[in-house]
CSV table of C-alpha atoms in Angstrom, one decimal:
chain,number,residue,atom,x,y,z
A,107,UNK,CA,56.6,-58.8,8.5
A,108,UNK,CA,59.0,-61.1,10.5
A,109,UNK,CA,62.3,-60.4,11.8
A,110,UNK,CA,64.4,-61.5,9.1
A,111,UNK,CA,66.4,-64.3,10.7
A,112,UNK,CA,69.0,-65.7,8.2
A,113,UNK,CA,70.1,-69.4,7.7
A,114,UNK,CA,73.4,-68.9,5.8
A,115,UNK,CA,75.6,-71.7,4.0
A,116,UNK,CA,79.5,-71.5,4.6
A,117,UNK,CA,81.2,-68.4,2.8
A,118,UNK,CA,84.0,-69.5,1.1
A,119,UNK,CA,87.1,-67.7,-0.5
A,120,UNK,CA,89.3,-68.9,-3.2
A,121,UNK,CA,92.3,-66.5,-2.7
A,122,UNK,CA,94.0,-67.6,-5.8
A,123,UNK,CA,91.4,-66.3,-8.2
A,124,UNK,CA,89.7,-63.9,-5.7
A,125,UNK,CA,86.4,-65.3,-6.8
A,126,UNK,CA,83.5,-65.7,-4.5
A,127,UNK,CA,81.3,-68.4,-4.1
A,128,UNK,CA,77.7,-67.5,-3.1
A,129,UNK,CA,74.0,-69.9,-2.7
A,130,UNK,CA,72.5,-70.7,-5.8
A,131,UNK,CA,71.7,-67.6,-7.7
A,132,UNK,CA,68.0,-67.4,-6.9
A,133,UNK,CA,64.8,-66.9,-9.6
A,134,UNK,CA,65.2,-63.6,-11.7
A,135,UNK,CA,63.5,-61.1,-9.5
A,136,UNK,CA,63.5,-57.5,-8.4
A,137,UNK,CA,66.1,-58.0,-5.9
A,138,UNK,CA,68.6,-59.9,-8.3
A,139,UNK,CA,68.1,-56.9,-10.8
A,140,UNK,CA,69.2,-55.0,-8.2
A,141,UNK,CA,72.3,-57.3,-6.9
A,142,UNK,CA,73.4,-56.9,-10.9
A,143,UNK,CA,73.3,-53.5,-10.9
A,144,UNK,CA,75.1,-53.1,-7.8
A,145,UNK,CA,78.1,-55.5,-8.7
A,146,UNK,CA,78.7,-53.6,-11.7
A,147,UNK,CA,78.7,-50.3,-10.3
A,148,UNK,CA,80.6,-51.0,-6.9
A,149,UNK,CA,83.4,-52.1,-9.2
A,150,UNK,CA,83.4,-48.8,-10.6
A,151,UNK,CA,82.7,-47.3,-7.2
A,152,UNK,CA,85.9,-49.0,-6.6
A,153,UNK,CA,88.2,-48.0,-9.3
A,154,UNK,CA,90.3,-45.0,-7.6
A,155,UNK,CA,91.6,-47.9,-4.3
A,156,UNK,CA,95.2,-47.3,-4.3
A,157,UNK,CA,96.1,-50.8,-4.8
A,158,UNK,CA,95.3,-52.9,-7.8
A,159,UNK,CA,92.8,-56.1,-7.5
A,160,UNK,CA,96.0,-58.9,-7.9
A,161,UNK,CA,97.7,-57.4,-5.0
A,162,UNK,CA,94.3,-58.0,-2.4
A,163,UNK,CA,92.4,-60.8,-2.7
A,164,UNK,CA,89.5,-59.0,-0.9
A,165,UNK,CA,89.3,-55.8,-3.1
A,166,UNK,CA,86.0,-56.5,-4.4
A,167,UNK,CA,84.5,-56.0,-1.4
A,168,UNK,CA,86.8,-53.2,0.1
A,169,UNK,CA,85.4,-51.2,-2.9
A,170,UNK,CA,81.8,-52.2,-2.1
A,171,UNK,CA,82.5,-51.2,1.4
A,172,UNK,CA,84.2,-47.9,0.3
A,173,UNK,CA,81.6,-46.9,-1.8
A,174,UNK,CA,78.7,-47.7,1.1
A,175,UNK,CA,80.7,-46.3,3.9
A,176,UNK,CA,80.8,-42.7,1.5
A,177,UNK,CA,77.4,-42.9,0.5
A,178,UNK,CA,76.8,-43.5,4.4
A,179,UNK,CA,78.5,-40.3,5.2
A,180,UNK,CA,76.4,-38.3,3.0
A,181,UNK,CA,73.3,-39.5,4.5
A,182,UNK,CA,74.5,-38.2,8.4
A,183,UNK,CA,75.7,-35.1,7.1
A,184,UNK,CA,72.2,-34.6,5.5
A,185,UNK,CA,70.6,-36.0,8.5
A,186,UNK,CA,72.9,-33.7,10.5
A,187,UNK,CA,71.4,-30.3,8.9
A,188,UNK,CA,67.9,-30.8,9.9
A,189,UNK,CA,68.7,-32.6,12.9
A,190,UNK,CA,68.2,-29.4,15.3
A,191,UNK,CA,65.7,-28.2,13.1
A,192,UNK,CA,62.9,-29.9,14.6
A,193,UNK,CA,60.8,-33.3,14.6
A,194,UNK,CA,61.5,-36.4,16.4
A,195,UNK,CA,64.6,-37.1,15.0
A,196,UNK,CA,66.8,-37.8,18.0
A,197,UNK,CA,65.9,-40.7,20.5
A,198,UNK,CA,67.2,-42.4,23.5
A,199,UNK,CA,67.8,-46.5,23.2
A,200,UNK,CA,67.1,-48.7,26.4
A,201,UNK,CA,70.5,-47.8,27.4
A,202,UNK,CA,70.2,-43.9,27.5
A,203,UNK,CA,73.1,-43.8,24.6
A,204,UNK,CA,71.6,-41.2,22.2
A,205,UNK,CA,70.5,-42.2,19.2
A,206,UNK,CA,69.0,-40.9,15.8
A,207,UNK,CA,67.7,-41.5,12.1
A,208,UNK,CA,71.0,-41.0,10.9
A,209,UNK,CA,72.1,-44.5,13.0
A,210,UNK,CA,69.6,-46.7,11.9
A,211,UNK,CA,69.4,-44.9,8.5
A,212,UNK,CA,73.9,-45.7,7.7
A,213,UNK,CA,72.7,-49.7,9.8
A,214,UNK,CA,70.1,-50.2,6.9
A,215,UNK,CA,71.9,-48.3,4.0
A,216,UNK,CA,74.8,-50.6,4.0
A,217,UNK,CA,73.2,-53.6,5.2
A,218,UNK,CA,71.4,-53.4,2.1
A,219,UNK,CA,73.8,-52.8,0.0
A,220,UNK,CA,76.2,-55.5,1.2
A,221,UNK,CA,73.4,-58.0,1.6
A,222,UNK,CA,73.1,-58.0,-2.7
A,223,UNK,CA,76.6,-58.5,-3.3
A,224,UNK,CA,77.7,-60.3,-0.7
A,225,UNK,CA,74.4,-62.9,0.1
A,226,UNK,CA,76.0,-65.1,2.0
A,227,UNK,CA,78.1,-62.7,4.6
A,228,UNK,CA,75.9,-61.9,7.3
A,229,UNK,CA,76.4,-58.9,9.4
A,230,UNK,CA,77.2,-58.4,13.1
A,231,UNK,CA,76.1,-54.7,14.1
A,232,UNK,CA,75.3,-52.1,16.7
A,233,UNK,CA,71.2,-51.3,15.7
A,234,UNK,CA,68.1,-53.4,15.0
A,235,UNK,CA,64.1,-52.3,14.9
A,236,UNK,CA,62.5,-53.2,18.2
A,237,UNK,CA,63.5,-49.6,19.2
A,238,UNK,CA,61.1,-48.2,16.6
A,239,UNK,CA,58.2,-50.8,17.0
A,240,UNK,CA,58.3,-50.2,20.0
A,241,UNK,CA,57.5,-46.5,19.9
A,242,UNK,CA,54.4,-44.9,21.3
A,243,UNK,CA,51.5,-46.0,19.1
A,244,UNK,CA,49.3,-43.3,20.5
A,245,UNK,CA,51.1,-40.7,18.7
A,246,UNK,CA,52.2,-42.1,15.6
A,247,UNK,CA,55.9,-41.6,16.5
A,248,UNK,CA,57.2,-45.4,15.3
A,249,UNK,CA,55.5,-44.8,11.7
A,250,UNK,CA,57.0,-41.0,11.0
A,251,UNK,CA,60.5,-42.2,12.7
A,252,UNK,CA,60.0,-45.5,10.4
A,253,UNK,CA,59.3,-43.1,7.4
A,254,UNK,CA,62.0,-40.4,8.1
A,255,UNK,CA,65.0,-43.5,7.9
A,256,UNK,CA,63.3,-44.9,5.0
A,257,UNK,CA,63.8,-41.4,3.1
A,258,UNK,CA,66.7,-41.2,4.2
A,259,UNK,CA,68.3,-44.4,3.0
A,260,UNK,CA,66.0,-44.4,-0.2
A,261,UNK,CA,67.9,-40.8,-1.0
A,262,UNK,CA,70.8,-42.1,-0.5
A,263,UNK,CA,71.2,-46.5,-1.2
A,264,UNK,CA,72.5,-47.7,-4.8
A,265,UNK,CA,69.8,-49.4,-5.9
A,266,UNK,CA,68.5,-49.7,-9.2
A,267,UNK,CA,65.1,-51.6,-8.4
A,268,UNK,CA,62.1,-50.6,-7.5
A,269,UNK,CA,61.9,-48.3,-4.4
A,270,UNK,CA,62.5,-49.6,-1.2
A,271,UNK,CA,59.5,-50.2,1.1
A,272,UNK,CA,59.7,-50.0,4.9
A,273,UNK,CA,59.7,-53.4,5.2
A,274,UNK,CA,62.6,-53.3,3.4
A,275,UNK,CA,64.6,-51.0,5.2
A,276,UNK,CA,63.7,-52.7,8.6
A,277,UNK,CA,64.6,-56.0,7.4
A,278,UNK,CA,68.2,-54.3,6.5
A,279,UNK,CA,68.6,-53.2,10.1
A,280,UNK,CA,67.3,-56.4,11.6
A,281,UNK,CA,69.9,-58.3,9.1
A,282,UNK,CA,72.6,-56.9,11.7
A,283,UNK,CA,71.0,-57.5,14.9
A,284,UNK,CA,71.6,-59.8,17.7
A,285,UNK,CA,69.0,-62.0,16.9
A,286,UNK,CA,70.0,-62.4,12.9
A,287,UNK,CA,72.4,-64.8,13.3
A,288,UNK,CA,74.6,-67.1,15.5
A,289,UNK,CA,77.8,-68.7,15.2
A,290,UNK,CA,79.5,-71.6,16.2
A,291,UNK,CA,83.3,-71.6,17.5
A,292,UNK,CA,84.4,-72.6,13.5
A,293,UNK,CA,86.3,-69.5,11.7
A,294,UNK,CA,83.2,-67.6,10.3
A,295,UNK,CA,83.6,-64.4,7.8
A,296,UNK,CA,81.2,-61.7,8.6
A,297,UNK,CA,81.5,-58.2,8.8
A,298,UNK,CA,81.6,-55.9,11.4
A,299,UNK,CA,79.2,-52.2,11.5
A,300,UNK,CA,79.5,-49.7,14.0
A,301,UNK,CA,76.6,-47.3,12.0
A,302,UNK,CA,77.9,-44.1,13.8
A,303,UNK,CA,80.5,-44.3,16.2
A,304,UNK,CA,80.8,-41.0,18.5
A,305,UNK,CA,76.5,-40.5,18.2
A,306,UNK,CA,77.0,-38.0,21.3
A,307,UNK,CA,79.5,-35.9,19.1
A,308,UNK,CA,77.3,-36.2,16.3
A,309,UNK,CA,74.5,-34.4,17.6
A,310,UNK,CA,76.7,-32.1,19.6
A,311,UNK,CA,77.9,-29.4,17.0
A,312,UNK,CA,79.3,-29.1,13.7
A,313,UNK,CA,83.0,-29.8,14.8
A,314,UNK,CA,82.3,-32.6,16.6
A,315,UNK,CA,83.6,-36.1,15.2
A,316,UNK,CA,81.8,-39.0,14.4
A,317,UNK,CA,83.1,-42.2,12.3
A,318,UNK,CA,81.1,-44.7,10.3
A,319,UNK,CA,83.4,-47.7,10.6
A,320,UNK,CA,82.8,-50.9,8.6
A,321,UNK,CA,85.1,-54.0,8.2
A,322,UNK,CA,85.4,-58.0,7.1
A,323,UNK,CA,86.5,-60.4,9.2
A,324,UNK,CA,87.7,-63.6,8.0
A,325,UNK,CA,88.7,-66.5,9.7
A,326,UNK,CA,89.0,-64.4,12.8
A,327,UNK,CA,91.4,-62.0,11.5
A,328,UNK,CA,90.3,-58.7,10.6
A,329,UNK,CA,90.7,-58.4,6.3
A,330,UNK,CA,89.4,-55.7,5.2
A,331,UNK,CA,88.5,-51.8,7.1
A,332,UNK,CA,86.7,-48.4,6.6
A,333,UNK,CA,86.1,-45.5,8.2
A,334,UNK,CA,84.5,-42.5,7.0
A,335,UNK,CA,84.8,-39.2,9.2
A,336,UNK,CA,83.0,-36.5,7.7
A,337,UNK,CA,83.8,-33.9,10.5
A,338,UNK,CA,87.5,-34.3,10.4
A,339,UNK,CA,89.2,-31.6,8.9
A,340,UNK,CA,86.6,-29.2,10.2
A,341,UNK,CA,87.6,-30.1,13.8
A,342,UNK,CA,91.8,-30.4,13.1
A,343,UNK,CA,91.9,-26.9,11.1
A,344,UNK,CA,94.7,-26.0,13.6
A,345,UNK,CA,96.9,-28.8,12.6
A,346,UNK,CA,96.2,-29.5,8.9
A,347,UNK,CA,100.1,-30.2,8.3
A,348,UNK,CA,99.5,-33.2,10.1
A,349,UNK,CA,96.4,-34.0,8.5
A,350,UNK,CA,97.2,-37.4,6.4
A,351,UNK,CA,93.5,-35.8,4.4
A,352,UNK,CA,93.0,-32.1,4.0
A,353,UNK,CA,89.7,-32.3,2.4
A,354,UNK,CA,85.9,-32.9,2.9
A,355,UNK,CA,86.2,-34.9,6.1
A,356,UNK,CA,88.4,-38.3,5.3
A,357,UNK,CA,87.8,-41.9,4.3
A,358,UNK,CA,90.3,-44.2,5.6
A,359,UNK,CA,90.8,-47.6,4.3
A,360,UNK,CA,93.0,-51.0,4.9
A,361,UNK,CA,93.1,-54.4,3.7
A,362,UNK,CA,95.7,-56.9,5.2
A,363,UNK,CA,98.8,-56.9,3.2
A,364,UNK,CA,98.1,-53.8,1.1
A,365,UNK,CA,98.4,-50.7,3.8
A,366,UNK,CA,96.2,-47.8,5.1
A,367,UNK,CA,95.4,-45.3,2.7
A,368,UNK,CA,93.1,-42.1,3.3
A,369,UNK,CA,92.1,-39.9,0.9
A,370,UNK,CA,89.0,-36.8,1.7
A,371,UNK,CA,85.5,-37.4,1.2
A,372,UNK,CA,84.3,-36.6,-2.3
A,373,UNK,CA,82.3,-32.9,-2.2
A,374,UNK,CA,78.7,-35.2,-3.4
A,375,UNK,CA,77.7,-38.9,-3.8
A,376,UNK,CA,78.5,-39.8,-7.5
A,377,UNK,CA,81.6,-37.3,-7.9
A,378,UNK,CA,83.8,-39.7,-6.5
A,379,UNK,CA,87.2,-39.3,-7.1
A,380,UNK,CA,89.5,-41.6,-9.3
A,381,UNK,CA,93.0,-40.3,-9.7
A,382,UNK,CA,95.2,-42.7,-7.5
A,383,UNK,CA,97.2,-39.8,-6.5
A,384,UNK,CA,94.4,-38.6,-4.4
A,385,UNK,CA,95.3,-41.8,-2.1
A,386,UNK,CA,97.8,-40.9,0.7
A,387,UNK,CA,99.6,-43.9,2.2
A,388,UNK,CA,99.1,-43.8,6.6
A,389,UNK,CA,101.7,-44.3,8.9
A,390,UNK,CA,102.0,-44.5,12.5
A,391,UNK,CA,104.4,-42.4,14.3
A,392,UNK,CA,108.2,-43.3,15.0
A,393,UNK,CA,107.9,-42.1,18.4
A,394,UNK,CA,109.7,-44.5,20.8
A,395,UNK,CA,110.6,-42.9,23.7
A,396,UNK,CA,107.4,-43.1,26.4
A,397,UNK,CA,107.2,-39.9,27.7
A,398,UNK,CA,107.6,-38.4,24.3
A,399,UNK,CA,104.7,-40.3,22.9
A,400,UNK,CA,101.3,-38.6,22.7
A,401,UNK,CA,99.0,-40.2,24.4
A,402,UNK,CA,94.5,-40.1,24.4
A,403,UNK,CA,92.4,-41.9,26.1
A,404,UNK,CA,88.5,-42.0,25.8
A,405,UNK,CA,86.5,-38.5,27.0
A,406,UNK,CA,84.4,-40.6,29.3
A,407,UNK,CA,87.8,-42.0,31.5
A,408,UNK,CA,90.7,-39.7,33.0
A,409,UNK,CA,94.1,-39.9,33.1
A,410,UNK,CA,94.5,-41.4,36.8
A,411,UNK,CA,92.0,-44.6,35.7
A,412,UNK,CA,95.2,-45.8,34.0
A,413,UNK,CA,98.0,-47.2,35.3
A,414,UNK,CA,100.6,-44.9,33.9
A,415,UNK,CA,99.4,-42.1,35.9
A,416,UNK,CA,101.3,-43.7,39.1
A,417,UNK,CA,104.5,-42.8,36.8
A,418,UNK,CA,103.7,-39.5,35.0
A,419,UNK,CA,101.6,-36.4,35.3
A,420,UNK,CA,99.7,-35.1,31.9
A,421,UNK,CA,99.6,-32.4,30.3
A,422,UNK,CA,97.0,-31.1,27.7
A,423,UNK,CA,98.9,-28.1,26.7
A,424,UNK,CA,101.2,-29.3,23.6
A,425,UNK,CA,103.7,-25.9,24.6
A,426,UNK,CA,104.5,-27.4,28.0
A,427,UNK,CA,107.6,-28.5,28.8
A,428,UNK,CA,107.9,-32.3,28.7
A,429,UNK,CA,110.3,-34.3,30.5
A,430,UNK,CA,110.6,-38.2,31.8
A,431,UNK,CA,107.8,-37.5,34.6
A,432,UNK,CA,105.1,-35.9,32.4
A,433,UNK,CA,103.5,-36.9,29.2
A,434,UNK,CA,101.5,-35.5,26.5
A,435,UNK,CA,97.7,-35.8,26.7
A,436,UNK,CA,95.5,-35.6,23.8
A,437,UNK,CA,91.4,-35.6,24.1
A,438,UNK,CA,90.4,-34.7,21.1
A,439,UNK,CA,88.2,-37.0,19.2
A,440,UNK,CA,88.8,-39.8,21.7
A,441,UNK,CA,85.0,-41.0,22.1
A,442,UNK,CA,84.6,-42.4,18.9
A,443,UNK,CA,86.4,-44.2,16.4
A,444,UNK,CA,88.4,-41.3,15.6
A,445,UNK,CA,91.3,-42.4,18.1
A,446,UNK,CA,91.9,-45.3,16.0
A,447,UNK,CA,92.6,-42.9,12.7
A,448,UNK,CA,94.8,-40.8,15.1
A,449,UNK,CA,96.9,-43.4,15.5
A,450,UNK,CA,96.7,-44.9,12.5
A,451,UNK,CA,97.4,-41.5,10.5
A,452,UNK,CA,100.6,-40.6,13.7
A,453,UNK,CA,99.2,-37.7,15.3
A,454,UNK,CA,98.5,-39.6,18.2
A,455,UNK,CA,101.5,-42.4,19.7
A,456,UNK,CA,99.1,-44.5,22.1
A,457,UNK,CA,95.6,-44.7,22.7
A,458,UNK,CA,94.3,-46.3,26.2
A,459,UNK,CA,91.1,-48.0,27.2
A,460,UNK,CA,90.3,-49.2,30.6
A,461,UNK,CA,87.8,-52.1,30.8
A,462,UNK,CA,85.3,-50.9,33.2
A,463,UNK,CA,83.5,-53.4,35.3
A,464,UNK,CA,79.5,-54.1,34.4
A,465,UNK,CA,80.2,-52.5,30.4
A,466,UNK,CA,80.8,-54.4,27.8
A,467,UNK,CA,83.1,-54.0,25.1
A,468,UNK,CA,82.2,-54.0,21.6
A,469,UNK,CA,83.5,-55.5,18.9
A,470,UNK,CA,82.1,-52.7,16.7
A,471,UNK,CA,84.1,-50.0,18.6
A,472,UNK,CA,87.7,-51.9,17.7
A,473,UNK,CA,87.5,-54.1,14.7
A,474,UNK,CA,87.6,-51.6,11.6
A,475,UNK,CA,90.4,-49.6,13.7
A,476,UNK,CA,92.3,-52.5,14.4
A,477,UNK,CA,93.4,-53.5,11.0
A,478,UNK,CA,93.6,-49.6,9.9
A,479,UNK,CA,96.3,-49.5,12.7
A,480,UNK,CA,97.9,-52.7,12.6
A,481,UNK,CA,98.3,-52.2,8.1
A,482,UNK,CA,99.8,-48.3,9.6
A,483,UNK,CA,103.3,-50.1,11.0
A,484,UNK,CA,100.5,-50.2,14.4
A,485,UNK,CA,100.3,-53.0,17.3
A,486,UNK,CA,96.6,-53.5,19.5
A,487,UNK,CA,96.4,-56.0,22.4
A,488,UNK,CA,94.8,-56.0,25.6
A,489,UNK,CA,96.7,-54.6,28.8
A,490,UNK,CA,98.4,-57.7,29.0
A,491,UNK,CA,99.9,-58.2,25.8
A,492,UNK,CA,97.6,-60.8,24.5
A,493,UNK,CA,95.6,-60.0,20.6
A,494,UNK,CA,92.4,-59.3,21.0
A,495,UNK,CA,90.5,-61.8,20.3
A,496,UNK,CA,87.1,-61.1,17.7
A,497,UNK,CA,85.9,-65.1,18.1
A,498,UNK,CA,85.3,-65.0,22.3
A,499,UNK,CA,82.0,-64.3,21.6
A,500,UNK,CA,81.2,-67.8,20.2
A,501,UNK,CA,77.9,-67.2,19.1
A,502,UNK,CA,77.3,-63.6,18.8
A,503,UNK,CA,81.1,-62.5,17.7
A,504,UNK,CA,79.5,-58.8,19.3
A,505,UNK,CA,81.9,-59.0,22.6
A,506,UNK,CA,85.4,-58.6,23.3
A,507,UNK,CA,86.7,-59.2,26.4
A,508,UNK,CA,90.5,-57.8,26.9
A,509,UNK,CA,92.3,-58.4,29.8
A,510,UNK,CA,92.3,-54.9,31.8
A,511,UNK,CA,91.2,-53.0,29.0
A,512,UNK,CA,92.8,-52.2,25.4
A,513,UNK,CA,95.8,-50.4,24.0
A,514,UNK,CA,96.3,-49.1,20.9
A,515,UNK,CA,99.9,-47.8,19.9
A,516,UNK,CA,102.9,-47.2,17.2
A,517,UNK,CA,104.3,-50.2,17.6
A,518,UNK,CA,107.5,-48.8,18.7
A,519,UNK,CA,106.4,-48.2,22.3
A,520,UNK,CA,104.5,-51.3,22.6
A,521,UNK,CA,106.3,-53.8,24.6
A,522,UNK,CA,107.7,-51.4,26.7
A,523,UNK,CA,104.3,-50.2,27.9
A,524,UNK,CA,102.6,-53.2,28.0
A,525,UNK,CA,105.4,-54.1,31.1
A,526,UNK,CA,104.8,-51.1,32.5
A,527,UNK,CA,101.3,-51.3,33.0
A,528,UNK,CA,101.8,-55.4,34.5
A,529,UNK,CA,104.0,-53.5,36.9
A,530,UNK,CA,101.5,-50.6,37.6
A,531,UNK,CA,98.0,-52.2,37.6
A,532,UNK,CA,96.5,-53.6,40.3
């Protein structure tokens, strides 16, 4: 079976009636039985978003994406409890980046998903299959990896068809891959998949964090964003006063205009939760002094790879004294998605990112946590002020390149930090 290569007519949006205009509905088949099915019960998937469908013209498919981003989370934590139990479940990509069932399983899972309600929205993500053809044929390893995703997302998918084949399950991971689509420099909507953000933390320990982050772009701008974190309340037991979620883990959502909201995980797929108190609005922190601000910065870089360090020391010891020469200095969950809901939910000020030279920047790694800040009272640019930009990819809309590297803050400390580091970086 072919890689699934899509040619896709223009999505369009009609904001005033929030209705979406797909391709022709094809011939009655098993796979529009299943798009039925799936419309009807993402809407009820849906029901419990804090915000009513007349106040967010994309809340159709912020509850689709809700519903797959949970159902996602379920699968890694499954994935998760045999993972050290044995079998070739873990992998290394070209790249040396671990990576497991559990990635391409989430990759296919909500490709397929979104690919029946959403036809004509393709689907710029992280995974695709020539990783698992291209296992060792000698030992069979490609057909029981192959097999183990396919159980996993066949478990886990809403889908009232038929069960999916492996053909099926490849074609959803190849939908997302580099070589599924290309743009053009035109505004494009298309959403953005990082599968598992954090994959080294996921295969770490039980603590560790790990976010399944999914959003919509639409004509350039971010729309619509979630992140599911299964691990978090686990790993921030020591600070659940601040936790905007005490729960199972936390899903975090946003859609431009309406606010970030966060409620926990529900216990099991299909005891999802439907009280709207369960929703806690997000807020960034008020923090506007500098040195006050808690700061994090990714576990792969150190404090002295960013130009603030020329002004203050750091400190990882929240009792410390703190005055104008030394700030606060917060590692925790900073190599994964999770430093955008830190911000986002204000128990972190400022998150840093130096662009390193020869490694690329993702657009998976920013764009859910952009708008989940930004909706948060939030402001993200690149070191020198400037948005970043989701479209400087032209044809693969998979790259970002900031200038210097990205920052992530409150808002409140923004400008003032974004002239320090002009003054302070080489």
């Amino acid at each position: 079976m072919p890689l699934l290569h899509l040619s896709l007519p223009p999505h369009r949006l009609l904001v005033g009636r929030r209705r979406l205009f797909a391709p022709p509905t094809p011939p009655p088949s098993r796979i529009s039985i299943r798009a039925a099915a799936l419309i009807s019960s993402a809407a009820e998937d849906g029901s419990d978003l804090p915000f009513p469908p007349e106040r967010a013209p994309h809340h159709r498919e912020l509850a689709a994406a809700a519903a797959s981003v949970e159902r996602a989370c379920r699968l890694c934590v499954d994935v998760k409890r045999s993972l050290l139990s044995g079998g070739r479940k873990i992998l290394e990509k070209n790249d040396q980046s671990p990576v497991t069932i559990a990635d391409f399983g989430v990759q296919a899972l909500i490709s397929f998903e979104l690919q029946q309600l959403f036809p004509s929205i393709p689907l710029v993500a992280e995974e695709d299959s020539t990783f698992l053809k291209s296992s060792n044929p000698d030992d069979n390893s490609g057909n029981v990896l192959i097999e183990s995703i396919s159980s996993a997302v066949t478990d886990k998918v809403k889908n009232s068809g038929s069960p999916l084949t492996h053909d099926d399950v490849l074609r959803a991971i190849d939908r997302g891959g580099k070589d599924a689509v290309s743009f053009d420099s035109n505004p494009a909507t298309y959403w953005v998949l990082d599968p598992i953000d954090g994959t080294k933390g996921f295969l770490k320990g039980d603590d560790a964090l790990y976010v399944v982050g999914l959003a919509l772009v639409v004509n350039g701008k971010v729309a619509v964003g979630v992140m599911g974190c299964p691990n978090w309340t686990t790993a921030n037991k020591k600070e659940e006063n601040l936790d905007p979620c005490p729960g199972n883990g936390i899903l975090m959502v946003s859609h431009v205009g309406c606010g970030t909201w966060s409620r926990h995980l529900s216990p099991e797929i299909g005891q999802l939760t439907t009280a709207q108190d369960v929703w806690k609005r997000c807020f960034v922190d008020a923090c506007s002094v500098v040195h006050m601000a808690r700061f994090c910065i990714p576990d792969s870089q150190t404090w002295n790879m960013i130009p603030l360090s020329l002004l203050f020391d750091s400190t990882t010891d929240e009792s410390d004294t703190r005055d104008e020469n030394k700030i606060l200095l917060r590692y925790a969950c900073c190599g994964s998605l999770c430093k955008y809901i830190m911000v986002a939910s204000g128990r972190a000020s400022v998150f840093f990112s130096r662009a390193r030279v020869n490694t690329q920047i993702k657009a998976w790694d920013h764009a859910v946590g952009m708008i989940c800040v930004q909706e948060a009272g939030g402001q993200i640019s690149d070191w020198s002020g400037k948005p970043l930009d989701l479209a400087a990819d032209l044809t693969g809309r998979r790259i970002l390149y900031p200038s210097g590297g990205v920052l992530v803050t409150n808002g409140a400390v923004h400008d003032e930090l974004v002239e320090l580091i002009s003054a302070n970086h080489e």
